[in-house]
CSV table of C-alpha atoms and ligand atoms in Angstrom, one decimal:
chain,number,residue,atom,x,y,z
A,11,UNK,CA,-78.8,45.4,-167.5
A,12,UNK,CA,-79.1,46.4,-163.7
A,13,UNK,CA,-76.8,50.1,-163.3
A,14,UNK,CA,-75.9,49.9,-167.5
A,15,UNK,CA,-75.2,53.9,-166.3
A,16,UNK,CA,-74.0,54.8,-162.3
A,17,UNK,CA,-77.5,54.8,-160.3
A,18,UNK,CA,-78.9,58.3,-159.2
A,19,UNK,CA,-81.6,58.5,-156.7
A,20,UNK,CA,-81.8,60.0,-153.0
A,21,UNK,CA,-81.0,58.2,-149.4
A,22,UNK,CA,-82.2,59.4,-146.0
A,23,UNK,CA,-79.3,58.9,-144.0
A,24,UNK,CA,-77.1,61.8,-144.9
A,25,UNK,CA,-80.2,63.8,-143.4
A,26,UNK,CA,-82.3,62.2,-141.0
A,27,UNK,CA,-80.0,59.5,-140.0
A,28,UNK,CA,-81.9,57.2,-137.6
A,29,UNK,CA,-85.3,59.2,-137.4
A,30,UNK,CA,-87.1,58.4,-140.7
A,31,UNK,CA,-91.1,57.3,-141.0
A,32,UNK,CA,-93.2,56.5,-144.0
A,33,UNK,CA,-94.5,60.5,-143.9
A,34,UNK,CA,-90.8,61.3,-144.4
A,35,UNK,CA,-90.7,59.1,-147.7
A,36,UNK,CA,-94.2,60.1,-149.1
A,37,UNK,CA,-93.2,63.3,-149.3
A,38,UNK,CA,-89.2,62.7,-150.4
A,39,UNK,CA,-91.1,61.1,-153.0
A,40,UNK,CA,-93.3,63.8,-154.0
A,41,UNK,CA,-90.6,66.1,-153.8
A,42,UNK,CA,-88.7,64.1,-156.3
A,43,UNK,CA,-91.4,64.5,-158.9
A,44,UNK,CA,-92.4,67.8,-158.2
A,45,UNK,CA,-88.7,69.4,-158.2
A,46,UNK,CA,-87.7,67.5,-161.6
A,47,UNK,CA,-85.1,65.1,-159.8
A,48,UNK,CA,-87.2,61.9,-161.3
A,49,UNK,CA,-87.7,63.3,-164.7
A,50,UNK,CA,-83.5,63.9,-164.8
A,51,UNK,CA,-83.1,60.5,-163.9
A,52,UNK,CA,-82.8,60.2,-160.0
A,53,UNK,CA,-84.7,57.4,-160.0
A,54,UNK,CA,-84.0,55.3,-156.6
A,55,UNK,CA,-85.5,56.3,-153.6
A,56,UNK,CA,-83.7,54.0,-150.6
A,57,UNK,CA,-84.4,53.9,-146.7
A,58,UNK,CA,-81.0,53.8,-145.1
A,59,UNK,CA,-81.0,52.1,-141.5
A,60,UNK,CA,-83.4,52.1,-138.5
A,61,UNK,CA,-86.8,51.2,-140.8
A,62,UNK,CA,-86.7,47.8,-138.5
A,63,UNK,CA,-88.9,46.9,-135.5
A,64,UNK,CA,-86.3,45.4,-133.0
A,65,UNK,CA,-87.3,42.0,-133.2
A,66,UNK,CA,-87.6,39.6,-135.9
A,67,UNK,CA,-91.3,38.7,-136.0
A,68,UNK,CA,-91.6,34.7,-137.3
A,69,UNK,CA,-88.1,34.9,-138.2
A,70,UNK,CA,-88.1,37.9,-140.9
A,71,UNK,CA,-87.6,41.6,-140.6
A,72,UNK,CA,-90.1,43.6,-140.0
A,73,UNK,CA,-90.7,47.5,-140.4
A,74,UNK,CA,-90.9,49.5,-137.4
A,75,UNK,CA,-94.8,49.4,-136.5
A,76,UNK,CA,-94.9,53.3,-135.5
A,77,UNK,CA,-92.9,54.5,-137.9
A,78,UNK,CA,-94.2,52.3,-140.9
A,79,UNK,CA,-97.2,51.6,-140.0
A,80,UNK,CA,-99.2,51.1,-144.0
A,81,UNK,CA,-96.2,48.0,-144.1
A,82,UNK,CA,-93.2,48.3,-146.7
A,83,UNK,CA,-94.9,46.5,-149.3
A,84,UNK,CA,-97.6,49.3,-149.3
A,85,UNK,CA,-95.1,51.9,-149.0
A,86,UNK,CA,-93.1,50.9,-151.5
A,87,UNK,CA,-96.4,50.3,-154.5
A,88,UNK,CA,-97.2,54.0,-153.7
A,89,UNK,CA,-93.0,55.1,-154.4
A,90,UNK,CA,-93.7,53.1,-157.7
A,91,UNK,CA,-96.8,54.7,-158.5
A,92,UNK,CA,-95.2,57.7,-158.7
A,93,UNK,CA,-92.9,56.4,-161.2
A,94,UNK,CA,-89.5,55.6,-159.0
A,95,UNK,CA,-87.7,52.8,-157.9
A,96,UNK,CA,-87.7,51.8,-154.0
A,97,UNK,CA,-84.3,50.9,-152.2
A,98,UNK,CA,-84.0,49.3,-148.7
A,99,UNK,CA,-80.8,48.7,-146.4
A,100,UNK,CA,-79.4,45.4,-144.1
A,101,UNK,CA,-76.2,44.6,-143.1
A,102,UNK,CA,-74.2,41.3,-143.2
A,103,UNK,CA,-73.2,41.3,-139.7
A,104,UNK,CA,-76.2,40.5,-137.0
A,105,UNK,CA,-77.0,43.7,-136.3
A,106,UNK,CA,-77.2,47.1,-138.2
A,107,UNK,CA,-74.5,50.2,-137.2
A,108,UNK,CA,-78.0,51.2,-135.3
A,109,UNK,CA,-78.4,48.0,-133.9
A,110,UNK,CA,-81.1,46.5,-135.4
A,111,UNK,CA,-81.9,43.0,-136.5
A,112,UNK,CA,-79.6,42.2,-139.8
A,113,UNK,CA,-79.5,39.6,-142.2
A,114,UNK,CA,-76.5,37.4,-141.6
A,115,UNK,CA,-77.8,33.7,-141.3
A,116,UNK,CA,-81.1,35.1,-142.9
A,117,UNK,CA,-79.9,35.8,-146.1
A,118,UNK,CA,-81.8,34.2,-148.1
A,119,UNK,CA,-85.0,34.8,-146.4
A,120,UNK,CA,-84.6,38.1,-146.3
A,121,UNK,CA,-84.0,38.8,-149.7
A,122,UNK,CA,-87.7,36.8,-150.6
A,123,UNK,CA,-89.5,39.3,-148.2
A,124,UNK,CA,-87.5,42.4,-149.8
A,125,UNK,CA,-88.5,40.9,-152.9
A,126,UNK,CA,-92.4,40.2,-151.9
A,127,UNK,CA,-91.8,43.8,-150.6
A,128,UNK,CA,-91.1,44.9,-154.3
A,129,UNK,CA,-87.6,46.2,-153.4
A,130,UNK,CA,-85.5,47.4,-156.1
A,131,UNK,CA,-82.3,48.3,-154.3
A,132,UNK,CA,-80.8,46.5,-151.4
A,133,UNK,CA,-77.7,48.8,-149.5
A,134,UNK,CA,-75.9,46.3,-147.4
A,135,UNK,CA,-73.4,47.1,-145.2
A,136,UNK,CA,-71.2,45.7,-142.9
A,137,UNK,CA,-71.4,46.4,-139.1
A,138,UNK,CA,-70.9,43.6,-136.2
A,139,UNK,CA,-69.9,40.8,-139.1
A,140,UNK,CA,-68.8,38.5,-137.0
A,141,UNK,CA,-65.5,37.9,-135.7
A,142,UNK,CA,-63.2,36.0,-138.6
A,143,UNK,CA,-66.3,36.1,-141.3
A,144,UNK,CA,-64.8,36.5,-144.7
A,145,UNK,CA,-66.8,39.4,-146.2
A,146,UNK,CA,-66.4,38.4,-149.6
A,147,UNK,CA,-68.1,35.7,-148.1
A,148,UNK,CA,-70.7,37.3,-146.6
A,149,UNK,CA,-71.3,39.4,-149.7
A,150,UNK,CA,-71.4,36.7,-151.8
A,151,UNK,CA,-74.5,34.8,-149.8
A,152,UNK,CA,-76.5,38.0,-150.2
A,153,UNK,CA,-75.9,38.6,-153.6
A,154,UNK,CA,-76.6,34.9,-154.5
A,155,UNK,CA,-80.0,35.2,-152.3
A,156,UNK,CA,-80.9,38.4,-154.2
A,157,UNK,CA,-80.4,36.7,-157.9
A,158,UNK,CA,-82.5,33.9,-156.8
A,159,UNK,CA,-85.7,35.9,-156.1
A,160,UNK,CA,-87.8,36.6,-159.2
A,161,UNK,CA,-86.9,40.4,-158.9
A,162,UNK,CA,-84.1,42.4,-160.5
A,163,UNK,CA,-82.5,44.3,-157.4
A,164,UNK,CA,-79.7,46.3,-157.8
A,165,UNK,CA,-76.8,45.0,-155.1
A,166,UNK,CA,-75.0,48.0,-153.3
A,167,UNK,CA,-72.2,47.0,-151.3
A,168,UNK,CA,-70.7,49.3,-148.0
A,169,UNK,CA,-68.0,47.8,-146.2
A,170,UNK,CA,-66.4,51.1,-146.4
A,171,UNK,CA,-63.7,50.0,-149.1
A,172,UNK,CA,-62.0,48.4,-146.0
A,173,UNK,CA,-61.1,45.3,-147.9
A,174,UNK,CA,-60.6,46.4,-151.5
A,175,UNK,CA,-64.1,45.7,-152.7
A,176,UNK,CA,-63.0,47.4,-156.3
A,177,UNK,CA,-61.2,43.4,-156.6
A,178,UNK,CA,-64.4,41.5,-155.9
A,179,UNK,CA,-67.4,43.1,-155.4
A,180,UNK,CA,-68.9,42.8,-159.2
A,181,UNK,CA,-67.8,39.0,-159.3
A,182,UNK,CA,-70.3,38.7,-155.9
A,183,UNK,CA,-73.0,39.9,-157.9
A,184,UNK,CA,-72.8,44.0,-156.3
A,185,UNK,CA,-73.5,46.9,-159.4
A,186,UNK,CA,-71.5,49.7,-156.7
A,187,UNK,CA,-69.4,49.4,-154.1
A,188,UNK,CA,-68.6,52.0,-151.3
A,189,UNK,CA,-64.9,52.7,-151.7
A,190,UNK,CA,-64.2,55.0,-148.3
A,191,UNK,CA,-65.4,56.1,-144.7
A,192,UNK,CA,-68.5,57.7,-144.8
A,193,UNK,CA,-68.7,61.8,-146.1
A,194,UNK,CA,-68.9,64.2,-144.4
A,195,UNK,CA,-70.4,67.7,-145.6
A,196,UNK,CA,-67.1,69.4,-145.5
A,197,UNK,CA,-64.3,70.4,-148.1
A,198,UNK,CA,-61.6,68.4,-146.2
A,199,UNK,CA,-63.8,65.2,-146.7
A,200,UNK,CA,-64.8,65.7,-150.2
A,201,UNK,CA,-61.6,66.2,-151.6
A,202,UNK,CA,-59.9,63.2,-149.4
A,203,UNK,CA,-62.7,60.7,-150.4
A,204,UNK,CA,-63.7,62.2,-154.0
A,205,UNK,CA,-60.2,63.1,-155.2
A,206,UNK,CA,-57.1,61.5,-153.1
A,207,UNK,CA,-58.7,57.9,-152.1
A,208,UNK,CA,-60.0,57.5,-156.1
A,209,UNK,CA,-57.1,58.7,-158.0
A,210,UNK,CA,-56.3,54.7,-158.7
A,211,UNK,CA,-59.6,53.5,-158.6
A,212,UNK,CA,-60.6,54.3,-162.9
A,213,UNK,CA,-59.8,50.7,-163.7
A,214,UNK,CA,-62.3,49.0,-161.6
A,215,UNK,CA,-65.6,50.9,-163.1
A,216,UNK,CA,-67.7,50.4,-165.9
A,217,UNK,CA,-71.6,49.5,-167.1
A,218,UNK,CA,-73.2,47.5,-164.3
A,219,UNK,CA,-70.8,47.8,-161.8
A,220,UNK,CA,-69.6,51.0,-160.1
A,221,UNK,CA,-67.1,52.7,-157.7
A,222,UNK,CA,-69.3,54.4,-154.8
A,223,UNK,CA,-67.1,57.5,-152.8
A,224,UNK,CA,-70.6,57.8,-150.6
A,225,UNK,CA,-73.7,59.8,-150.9
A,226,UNK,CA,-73.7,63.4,-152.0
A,227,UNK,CA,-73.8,66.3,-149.4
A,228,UNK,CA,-74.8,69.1,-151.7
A,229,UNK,CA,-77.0,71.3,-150.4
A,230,UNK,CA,-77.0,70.2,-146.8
A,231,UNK,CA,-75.5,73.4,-145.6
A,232,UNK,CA,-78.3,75.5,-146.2
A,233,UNK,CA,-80.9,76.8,-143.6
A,234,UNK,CA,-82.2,74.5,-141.5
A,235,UNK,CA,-78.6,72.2,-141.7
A,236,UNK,CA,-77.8,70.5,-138.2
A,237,UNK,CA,-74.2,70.6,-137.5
A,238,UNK,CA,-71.7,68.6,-139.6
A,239,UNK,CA,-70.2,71.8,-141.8
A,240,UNK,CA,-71.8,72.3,-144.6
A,241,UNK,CA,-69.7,73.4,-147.8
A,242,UNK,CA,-69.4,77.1,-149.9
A,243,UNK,CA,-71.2,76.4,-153.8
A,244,UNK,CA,-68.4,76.6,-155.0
A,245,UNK,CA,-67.3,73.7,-153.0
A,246,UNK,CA,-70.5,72.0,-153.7
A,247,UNK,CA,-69.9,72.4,-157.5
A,248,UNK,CA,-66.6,70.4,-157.3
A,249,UNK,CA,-68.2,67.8,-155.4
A,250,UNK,CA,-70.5,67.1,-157.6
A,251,UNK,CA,-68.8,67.8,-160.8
A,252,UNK,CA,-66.3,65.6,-159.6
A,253,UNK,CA,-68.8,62.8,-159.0
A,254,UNK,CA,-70.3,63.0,-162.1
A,255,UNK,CA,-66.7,62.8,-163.9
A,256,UNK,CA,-65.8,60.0,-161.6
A,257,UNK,CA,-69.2,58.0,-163.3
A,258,UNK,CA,-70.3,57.6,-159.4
A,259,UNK,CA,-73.4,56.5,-158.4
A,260,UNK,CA,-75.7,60.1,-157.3
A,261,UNK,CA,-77.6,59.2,-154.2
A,262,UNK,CA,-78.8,62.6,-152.9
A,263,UNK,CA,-78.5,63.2,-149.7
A,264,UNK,CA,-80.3,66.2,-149.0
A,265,UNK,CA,-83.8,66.9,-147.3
A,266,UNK,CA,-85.0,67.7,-151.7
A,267,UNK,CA,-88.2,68.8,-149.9
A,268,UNK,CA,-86.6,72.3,-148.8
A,269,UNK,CA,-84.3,72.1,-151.5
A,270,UNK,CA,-82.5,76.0,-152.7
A,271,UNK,CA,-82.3,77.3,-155.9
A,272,UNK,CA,-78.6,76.6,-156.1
A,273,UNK,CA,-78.9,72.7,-155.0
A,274,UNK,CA,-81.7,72.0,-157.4
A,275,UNK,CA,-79.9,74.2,-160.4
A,276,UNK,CA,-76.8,71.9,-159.7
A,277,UNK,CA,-78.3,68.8,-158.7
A,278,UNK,CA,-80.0,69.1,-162.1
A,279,UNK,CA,-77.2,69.9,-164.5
A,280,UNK,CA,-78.1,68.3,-167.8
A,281,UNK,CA,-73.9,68.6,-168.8
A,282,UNK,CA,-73.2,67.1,-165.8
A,283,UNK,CA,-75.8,64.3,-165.8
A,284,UNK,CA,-75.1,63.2,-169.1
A,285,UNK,CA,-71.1,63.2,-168.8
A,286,UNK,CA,-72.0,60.9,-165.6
A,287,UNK,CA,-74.4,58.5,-167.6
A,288,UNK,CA,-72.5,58.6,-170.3
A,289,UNK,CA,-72.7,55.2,-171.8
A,290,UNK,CA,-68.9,54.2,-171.9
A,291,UNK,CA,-69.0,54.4,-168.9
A,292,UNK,CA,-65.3,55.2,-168.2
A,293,UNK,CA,-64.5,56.7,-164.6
A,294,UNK,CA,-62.2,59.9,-164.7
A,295,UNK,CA,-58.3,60.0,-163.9
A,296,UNK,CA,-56.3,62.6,-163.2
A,297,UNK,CA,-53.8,63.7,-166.1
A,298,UNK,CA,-51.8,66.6,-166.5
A,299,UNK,CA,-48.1,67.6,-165.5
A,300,UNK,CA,-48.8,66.5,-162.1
A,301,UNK,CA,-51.0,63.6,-161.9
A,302,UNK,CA,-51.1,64.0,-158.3
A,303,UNK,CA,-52.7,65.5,-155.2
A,304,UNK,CA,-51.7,69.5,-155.2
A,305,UNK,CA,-53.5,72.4,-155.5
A,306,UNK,CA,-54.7,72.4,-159.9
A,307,UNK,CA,-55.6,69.1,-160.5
A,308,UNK,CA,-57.2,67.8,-164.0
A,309,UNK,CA,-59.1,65.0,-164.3
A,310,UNK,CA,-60.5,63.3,-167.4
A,311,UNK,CA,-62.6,60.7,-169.0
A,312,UNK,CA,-63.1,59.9,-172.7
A,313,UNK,CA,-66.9,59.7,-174.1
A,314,UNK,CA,-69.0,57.5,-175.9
A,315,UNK,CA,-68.9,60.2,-178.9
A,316,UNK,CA,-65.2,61.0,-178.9
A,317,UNK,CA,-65.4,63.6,-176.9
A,318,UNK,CA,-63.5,63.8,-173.4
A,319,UNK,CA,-65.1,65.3,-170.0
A,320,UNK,CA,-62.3,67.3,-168.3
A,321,UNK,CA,-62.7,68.8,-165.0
A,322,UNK,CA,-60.1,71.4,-164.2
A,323,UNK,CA,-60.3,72.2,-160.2
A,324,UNK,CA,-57.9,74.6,-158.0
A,325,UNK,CA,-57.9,72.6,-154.9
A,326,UNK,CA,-55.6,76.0,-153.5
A,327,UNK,CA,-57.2,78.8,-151.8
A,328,UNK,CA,-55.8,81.3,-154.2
A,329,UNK,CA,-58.9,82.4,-156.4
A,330,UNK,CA,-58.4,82.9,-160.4
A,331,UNK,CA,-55.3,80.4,-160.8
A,332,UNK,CA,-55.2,79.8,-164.4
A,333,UNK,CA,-55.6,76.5,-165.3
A,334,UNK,CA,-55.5,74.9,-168.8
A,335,UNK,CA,-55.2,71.2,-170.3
A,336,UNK,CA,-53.5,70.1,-172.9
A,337,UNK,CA,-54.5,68.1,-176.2
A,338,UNK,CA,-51.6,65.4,-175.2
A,339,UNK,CA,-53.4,64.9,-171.7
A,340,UNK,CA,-56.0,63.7,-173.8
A,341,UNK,CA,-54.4,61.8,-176.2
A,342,UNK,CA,-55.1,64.1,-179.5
A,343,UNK,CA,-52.3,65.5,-181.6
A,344,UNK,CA,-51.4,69.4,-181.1
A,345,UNK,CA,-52.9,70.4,-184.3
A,346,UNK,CA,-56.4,68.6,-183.9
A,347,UNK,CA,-58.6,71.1,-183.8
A,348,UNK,CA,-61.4,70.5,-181.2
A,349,UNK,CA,-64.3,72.4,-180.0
A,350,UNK,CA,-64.5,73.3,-176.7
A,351,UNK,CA,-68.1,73.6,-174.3
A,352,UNK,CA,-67.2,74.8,-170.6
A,353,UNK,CA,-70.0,73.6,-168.7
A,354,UNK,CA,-69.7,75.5,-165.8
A,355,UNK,CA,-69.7,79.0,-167.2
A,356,UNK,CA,-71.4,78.2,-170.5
A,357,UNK,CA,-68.3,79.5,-172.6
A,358,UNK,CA,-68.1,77.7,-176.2
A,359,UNK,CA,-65.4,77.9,-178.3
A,360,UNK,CA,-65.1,76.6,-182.0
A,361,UNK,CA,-61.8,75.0,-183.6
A,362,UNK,CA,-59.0,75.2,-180.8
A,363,UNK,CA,-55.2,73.4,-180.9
A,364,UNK,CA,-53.4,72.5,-178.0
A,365,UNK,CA,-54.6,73.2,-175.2
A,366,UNK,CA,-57.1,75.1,-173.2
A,367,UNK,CA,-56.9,78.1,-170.5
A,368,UNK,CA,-58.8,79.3,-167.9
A,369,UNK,CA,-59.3,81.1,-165.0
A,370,UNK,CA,-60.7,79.2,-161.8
A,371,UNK,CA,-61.4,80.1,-158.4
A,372,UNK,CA,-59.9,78.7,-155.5
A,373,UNK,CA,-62.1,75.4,-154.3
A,374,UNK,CA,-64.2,75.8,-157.3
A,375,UNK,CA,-64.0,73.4,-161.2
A,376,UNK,CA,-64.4,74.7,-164.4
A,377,UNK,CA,-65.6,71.3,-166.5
A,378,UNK,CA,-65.5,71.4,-169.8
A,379,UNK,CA,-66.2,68.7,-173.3
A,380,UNK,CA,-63.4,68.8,-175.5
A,381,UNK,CA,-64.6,67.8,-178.9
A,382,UNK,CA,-62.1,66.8,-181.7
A,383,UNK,CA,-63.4,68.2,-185.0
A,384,UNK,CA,-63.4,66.1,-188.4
B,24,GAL,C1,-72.7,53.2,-142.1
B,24,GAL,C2,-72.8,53.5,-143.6
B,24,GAL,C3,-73.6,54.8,-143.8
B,24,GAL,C4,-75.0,54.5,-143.2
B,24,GAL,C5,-74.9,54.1,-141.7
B,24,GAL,C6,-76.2,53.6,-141.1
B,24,GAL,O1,-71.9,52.1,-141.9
B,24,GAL,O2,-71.5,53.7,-144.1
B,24,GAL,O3,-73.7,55.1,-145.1
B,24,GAL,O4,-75.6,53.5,-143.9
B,24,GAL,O5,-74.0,53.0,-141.6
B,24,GAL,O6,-76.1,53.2,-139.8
């Protein structure tokens, strides 16, 4: 199955936006082997907008000839070569947001060439659709081109969440759809797009098809970062502990050739990978007392094992507000005694009942597996 767990690879736009070349991807992709990324499971590798020449050449797209000059086909057998999967972006309007050639009316003979390419990953988005198109639609004609070429690609749909895609995107063939605007590397747009806009969303996730809040923006403050913001670690923690808990899709957005310490320490979590490909596949909620927006916020997700992910996170600016969940948040009796792991400070604790407690700084998560005992 095609995204069984939430795909996890890297995507130039968050960092190079428009000004991308085949040396850029070469070495993304050697940086992706050499730093661990591939080996932890970020296996896509995807060339957001502007690869195009301007023009259509015979009627299909064509990479830009400067920029790509060895040809995506080429480009793309060395990415595999190395062992990672190679993604590619269109749009299902006629142009791209950069305003290059797109796909609509070409479907279908685009998605042979991405195919002849060896494409494993098509991000299609959804600037100048034309005026009236239904863009389930439109999505539908791309996903039926891509399952009739010989190649499994994955299907990632970004029309921004503007019409609900959660209540139609898998039945158009997509495996993850974006569900906002795009992120920004700041704490205002993390926790509007990764907390308030997802709080309903839990239902619509599962194996092979997947709720996308964007790209991830950790470690794009660091040296070197062109405008934009950029976010403390602490900030960066709960962004990406919250995607992880939220079973998103982990698209790195980050120049990983220049990563820090800190990015790759977090970026590699091996708690927080395997609560996000957790095989259940069940995206987190919030529970708690509140179950809203305000500044302690729990969310949680049950495990394939029987254990539950809980992230705990002070939204406030106060630092060390103690935070705790309860056993009933999670559905156990009082008296179940459970072991707790907190991933994020490495705490373990053997045979607790009813709840939890700790102390959490202000924008930062504590996460934690809560582990009923037999
Ligand atoms: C936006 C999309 C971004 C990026 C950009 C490229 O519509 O949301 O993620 O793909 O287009 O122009």
């Amino acid at each position: 199955m095609i995204a069984a767990t939430p795909p996890m690879g890297w995507n130039s736009w968050n960092t190079f936006g428009p000004n991308i070349d085949e040396g850029l991807i070469l070495e993304t992709a050697d940086a992706m082997v050499a730093s661990g990324l591939r080996d932890a499971g970020y296996k896509y590798l995807v060339i957001d907008d502007a690869w195009m020449a301007p023009e259509r050449v015979g009627g299909r797209l064509m990479p830009d000839p400067d920029r790509f000059a060895m040809g995506i086909a080429a480009l793309a057998a060395e990415v595999h070569d190395l062992g990672l999967l190679f993604g590619i972006y269109s749009c299902a309007g006629t142009h791209t947001c950069e305003g290059f050639p797109a796909s609509y009316g070409y479907e279908d003979v685009d998605a042979r060439t991405f195919a002849e390419w060896g494409v494993d990953f098509l991000k299609y988005d959804y600037c100048y659709a034309i005026a009236g198109a239904d863009p389930v639609q439109l999505y539908r004609r791309m996903g039926q081109a891509l399952r009739q070429t010989d190649r499994e690609i994955l299907y990632s749909v970004c029309e921004w969440g503007a019409h609900k895609p959660w209540e139609w995107a898998a039945s158009v063939g997509a495996h993850m759809w974006r569900t906002t605007e795009d992120i920004l590397d700041t704490w205002e747009s993390v926790s509007r797009i990764g907390f308030d806009l997802q709080a309903d969303l839990h239902p619509y996730a599962g194996p092979g098809h997947w709720n996308d809040p964007d790209m991830l923006v950790v470690g794009m403050g660091g040296e070197g970062h062109v405008g934009r913001g950029g976010m403390t670690d602490a900030e960066y923690r709960s962004h990406f502990s919250q995607w992880c808990l939220l079973a998103s899709p982990l698209m790195i957005g980050c120049d990983v050739r220049s990563m820090s310490d800190s990015t790759k320490n977090l970026l590699l979590d091996p708690g927080l990978i395997a609560i996000n490909q957790d095989p259940l596949g069940r995206q987190a909620y919030r529970v708690g007392v509140a179950k809203d927006h305000g500044p302690a916020e729990t969310w949680a997700r049950p495990l394939a094992d029987g254990a539950w992910a809980v992230g705990l996170f002070n939204m406030g600016d106060e630092d060390g507000r103690l935070m705790s969940v309860g056993w009933e948040d999670l559905g156990l009796r009082l008296d179940q005694p459970a072991g707790v792991e907190n991933i994020t400070t490495g705490e373990a604790a053997e045979s607790l009942v009813g709840s939890y407690a700790t102390n959490v700084d202000s924008h930062d998560v504590n996460v934690l597996r809560v582990t009923p005992e037999l």
